PDB file of C-alpha atoms in Angstrom:
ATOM      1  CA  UNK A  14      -9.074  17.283  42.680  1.00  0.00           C
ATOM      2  CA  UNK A  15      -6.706  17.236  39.585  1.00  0.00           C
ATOM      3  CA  UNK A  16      -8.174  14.375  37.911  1.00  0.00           C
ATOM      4  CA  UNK A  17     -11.686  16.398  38.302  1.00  0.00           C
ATOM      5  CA  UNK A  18     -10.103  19.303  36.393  1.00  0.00           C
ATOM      6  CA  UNK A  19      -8.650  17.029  33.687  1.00  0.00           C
ATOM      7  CA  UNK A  20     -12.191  15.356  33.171  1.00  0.00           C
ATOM      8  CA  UNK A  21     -13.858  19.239  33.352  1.00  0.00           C
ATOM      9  CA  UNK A  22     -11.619  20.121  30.709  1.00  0.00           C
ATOM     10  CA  UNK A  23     -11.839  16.877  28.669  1.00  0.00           C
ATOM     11  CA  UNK A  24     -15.368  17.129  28.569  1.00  0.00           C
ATOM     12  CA  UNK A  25     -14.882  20.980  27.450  1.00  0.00           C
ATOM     13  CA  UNK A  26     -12.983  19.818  24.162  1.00  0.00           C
ATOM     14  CA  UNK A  27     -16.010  17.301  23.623  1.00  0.00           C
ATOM     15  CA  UNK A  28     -18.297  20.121  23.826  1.00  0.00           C
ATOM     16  CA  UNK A  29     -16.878  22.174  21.582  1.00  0.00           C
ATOM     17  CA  UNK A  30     -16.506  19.234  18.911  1.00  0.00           C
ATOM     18  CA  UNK A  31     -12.793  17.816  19.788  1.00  0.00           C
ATOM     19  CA  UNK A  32     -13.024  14.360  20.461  1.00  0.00           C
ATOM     20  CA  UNK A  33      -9.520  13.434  19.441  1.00  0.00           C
ATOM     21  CA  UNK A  34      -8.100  14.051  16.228  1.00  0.00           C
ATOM     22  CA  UNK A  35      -8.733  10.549  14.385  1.00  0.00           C
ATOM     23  CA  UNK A  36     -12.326  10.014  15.483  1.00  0.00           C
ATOM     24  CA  UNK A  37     -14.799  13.621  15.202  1.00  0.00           C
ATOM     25  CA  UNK A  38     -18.177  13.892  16.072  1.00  0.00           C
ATOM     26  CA  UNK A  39     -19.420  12.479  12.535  1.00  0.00           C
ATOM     27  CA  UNK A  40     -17.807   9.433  13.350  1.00  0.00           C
ATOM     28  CA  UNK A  41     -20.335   8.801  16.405  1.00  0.00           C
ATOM     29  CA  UNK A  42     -22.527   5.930  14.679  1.00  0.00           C
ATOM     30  CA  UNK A  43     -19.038   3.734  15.033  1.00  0.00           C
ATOM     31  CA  UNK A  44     -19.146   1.740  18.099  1.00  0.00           C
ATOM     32  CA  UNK A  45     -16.364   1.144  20.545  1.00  0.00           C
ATOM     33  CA  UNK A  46     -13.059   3.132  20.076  1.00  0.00           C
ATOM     34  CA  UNK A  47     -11.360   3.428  16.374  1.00  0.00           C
ATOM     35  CA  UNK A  48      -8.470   2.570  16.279  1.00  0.00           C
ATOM     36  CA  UNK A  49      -5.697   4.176  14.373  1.00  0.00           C
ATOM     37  CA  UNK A  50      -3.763   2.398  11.853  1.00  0.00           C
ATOM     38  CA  UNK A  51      -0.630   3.761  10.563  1.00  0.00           C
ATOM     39  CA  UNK A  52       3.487   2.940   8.878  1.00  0.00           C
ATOM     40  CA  UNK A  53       4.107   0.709   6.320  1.00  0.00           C
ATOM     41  CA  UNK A  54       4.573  -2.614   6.798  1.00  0.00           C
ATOM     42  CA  UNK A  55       6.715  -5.341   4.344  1.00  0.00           C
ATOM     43  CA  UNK A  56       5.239  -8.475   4.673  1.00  0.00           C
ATOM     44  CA  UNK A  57       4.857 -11.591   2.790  1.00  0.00           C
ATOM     45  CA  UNK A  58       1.873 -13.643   1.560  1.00  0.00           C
ATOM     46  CA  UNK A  59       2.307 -17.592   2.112  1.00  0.00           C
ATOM     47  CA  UNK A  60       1.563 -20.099  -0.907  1.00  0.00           C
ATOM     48  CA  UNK A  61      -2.210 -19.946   0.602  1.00  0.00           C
ATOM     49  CA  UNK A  62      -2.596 -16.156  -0.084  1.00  0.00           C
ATOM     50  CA  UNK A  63      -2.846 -15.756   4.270  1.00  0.00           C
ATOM     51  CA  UNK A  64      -1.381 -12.217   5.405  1.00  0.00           C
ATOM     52  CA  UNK A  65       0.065 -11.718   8.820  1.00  0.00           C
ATOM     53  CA  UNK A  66      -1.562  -8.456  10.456  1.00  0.00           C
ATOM     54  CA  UNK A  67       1.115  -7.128  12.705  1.00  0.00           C
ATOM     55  CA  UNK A  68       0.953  -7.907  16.100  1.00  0.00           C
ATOM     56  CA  UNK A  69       0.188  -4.519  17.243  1.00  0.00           C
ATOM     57  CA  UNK A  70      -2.431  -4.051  15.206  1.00  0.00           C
ATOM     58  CA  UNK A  71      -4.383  -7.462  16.106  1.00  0.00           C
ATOM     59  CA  UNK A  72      -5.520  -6.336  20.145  1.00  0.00           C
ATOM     60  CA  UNK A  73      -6.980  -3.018  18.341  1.00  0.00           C
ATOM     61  CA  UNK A  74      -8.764  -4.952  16.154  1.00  0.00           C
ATOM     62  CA  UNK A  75     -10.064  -7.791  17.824  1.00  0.00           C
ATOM     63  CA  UNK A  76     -11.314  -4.778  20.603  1.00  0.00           C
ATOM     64  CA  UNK A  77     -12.572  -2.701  17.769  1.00  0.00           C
ATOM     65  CA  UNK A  78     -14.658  -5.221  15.430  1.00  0.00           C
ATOM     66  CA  UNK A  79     -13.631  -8.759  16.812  1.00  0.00           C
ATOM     67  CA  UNK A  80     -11.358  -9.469  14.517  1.00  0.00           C
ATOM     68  CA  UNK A  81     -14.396  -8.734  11.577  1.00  0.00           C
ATOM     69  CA  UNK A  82     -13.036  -7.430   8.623  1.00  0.00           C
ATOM     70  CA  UNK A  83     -13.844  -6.566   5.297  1.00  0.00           C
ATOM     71  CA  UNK A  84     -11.211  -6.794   2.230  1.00  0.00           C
ATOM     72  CA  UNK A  85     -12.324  -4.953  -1.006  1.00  0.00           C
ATOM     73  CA  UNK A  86     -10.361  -3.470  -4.014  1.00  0.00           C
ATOM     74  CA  UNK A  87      -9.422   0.293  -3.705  1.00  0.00           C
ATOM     75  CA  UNK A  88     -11.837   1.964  -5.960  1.00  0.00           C
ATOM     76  CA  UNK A  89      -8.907   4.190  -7.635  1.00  0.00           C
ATOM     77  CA  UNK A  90      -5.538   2.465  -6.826  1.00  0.00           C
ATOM     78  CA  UNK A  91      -4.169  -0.693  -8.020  1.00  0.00           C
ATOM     79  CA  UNK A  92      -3.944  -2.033  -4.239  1.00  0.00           C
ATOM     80  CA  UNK A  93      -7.010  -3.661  -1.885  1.00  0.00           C
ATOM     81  CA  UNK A  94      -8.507  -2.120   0.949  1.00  0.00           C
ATOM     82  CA  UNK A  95      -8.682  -3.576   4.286  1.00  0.00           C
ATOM     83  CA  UNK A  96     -11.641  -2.474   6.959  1.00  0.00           C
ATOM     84  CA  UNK A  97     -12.337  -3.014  10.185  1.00  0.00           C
ATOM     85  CA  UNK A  98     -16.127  -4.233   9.763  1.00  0.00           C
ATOM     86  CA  UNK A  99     -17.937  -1.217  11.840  1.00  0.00           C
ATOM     87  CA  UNK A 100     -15.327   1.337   9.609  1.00  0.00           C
ATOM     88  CA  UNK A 101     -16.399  -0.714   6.104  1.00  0.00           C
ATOM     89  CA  UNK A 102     -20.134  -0.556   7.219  1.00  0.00           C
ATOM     90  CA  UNK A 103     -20.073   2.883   7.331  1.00  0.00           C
ATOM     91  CA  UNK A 104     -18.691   3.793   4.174  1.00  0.00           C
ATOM     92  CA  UNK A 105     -20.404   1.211   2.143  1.00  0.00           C
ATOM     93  CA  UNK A 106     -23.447   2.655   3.351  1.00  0.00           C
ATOM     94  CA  UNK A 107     -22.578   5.978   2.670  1.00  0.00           C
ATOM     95  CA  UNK A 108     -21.306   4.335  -1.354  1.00  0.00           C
ATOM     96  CA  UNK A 109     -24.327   2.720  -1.215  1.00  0.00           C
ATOM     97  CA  UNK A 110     -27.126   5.598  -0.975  1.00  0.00           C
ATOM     98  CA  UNK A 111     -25.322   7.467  -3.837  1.00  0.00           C
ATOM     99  CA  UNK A 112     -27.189   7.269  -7.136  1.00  0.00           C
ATOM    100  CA  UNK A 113     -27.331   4.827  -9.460  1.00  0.00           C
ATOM    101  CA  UNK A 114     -28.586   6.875 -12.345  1.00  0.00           C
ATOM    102  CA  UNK A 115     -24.617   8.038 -13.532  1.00  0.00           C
ATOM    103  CA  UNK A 116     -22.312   5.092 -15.273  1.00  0.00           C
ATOM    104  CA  UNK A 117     -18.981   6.359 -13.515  1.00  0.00           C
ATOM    105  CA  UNK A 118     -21.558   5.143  -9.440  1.00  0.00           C
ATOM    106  CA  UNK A 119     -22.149   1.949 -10.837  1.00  0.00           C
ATOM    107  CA  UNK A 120     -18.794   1.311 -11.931  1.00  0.00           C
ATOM    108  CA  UNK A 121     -17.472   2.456  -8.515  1.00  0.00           C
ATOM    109  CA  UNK A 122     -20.354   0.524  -6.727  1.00  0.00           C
ATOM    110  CA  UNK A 123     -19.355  -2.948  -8.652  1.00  0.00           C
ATOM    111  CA  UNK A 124     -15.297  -2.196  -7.763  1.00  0.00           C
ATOM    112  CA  UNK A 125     -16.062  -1.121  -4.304  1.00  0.00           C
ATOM    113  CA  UNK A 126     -19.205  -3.161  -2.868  1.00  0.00           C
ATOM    114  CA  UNK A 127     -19.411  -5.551  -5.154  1.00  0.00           C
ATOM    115  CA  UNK A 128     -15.508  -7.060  -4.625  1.00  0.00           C
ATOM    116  CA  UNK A 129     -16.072  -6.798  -0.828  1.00  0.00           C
ATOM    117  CA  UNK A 130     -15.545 -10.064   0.862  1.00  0.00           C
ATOM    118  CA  UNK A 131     -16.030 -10.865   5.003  1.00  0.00           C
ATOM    119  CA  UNK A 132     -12.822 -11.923   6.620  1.00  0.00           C
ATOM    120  CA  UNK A 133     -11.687 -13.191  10.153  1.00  0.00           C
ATOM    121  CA  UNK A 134      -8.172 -12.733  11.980  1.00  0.00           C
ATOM    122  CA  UNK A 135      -7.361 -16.557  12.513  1.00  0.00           C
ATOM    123  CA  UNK A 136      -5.800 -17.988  15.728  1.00  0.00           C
ATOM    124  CA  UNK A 137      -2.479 -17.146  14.473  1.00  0.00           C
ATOM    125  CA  UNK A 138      -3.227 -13.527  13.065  1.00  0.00           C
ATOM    126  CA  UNK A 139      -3.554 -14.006   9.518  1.00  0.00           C
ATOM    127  CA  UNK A 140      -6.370 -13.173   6.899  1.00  0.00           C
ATOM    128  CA  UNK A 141      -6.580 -15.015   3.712  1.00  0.00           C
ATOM    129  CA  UNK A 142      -6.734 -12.764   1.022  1.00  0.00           C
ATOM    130  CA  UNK A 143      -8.593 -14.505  -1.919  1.00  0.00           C
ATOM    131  CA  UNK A 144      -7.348 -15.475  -5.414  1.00  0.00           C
ATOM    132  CA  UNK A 145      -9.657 -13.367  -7.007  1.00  0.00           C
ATOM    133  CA  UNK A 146      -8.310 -10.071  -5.203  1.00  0.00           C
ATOM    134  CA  UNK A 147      -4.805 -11.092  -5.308  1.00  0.00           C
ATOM    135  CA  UNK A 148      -5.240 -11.056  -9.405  1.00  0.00           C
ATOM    136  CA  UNK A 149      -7.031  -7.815  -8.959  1.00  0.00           C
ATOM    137  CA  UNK A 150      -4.270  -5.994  -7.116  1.00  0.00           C
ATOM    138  CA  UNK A 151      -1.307  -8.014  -8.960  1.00  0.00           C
ATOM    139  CA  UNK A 152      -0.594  -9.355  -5.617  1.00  0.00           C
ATOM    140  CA  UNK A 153       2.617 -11.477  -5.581  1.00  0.00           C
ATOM    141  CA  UNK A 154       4.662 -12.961  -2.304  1.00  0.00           C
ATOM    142  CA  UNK A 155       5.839  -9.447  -1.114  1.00  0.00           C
ATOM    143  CA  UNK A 156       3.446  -6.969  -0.167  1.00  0.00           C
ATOM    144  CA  UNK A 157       3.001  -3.650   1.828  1.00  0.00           C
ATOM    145  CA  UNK A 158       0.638  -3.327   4.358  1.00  0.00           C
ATOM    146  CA  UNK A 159       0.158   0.575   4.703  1.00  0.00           C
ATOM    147  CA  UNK A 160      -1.707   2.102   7.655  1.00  0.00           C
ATOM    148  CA  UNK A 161      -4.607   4.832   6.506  1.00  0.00           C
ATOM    149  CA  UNK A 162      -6.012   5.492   9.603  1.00  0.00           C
ATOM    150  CA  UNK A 163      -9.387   3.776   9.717  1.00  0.00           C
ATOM    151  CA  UNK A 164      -8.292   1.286   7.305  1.00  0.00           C
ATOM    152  CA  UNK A 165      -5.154  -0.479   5.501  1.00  0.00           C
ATOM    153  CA  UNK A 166      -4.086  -0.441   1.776  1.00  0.00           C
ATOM    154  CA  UNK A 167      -2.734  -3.829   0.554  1.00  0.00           C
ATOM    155  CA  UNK A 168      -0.187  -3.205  -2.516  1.00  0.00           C
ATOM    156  CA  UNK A 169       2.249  -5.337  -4.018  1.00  0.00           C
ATOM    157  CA  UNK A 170       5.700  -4.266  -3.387  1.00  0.00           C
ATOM    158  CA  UNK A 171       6.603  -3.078  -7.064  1.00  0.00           C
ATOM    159  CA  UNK A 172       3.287  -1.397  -7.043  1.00  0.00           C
ATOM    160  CA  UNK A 173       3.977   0.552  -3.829  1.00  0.00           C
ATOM    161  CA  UNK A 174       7.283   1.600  -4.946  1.00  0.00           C
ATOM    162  CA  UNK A 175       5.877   2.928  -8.174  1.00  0.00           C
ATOM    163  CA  UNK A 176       3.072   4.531  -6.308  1.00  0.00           C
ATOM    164  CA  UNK A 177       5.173   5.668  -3.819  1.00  0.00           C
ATOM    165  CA  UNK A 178       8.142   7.380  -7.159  1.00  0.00           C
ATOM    166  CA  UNK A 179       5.086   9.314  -8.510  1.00  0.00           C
ATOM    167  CA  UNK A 180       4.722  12.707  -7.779  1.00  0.00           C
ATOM    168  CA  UNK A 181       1.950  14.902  -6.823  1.00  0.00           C
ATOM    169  CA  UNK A 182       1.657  16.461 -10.630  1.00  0.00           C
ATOM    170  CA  UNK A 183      -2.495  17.105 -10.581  1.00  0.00           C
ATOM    171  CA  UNK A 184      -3.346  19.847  -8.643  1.00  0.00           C
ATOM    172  CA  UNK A 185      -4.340  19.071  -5.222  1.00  0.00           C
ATOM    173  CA  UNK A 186      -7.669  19.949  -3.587  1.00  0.00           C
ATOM    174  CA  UNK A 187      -8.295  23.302  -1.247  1.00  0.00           C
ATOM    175  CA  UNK A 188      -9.179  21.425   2.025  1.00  0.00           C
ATOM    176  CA  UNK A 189      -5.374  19.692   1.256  1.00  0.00           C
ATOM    177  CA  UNK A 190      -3.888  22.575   0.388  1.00  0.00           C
ATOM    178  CA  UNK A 191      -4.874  24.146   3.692  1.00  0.00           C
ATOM    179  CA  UNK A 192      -3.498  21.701   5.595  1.00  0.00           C
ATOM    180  CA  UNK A 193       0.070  22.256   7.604  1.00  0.00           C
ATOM    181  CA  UNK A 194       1.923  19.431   7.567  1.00  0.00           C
TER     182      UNK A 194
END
């Protein structure tokens, strides 16, 4: 009888629009669970450019997408962006559909989309991360792997601590401001 009550009141969250907190209802189209990937993680390239994922982040993914990712560079930061492929297919879609028509779109589209390359975990758990991004994110032997939620952030170690020594000096938006942390 008490599992019945926690399913009745389970399924009273989902009606009222609380799935749990990482995944709401617009997130629906994404099959299977989405996983949640978070910390920071210090890890080192080999002379190949492959990348370790941590090991508790490989069963999410290869349940999640297969082991299917996509590795682009961050359309702002000086880092690469790593996607689960049902996450990346998503939000490329939703970069694709904007308009081409203003400069500042089809600069984003040809950083974003147009660096995007397919990836797959490899029997031991690494990705290879290609030249090409490496130079684009000043990628050296140490990086940080940093957990965003629905996707990682590759940076290069001296790029994360930088990052990481800035402060918040623009003015941040409402919805953040709102927030309680």
């Amino acid at each position: 009888m008490a599992a019945n009550k926690v399913s009745q009141s389970g399924k009273k969250w989902e009606d009222v629009g609380y799935r749990v907190w990482f995944c709401p209802k617009s997130r629906e189209d994404v099959p299977g669970e989405v996983p949640v990937f978070n910390g920071r993680h210090a890890l080192s390239l080999d002379a190949k450019g492959r990348l370790a994922i941590p090991t508790r982040f490989r069963e999410k993914l290869k349940a999640s997408c297969g082991g299917a990712l996509v590795l682009t560079q961050h359309p702002y930061d000086l880092c690469l962006s790593l996607y689960p492929e049902p996450e990346w297919n998503r939000i490329a879609a939703d970069v694709a559909r904007l308009s081409d028509a203003h400069a500042a779109v089809r600069v984003l589209k040809r950083r974003f989309l147009g660096q995007a390359v397919d990836l797959e975990i490899d029997g031991n758990g690494r990705i290879l991360v290609p030249n090409e991004l490496r130079t684009l994110a000043d990628l050296d032997k140490s990086v940080m792997l940093i957990g965003q939620v629905h996707r990682f952030e590759i940076w290069s170690e001296k790029g994360w601590a930088g990052q990481m020594d800035e402060s918040l000096t623009e003015t941040l938006p409402e919805e953040v401001q709102s927030l309680s942390f």
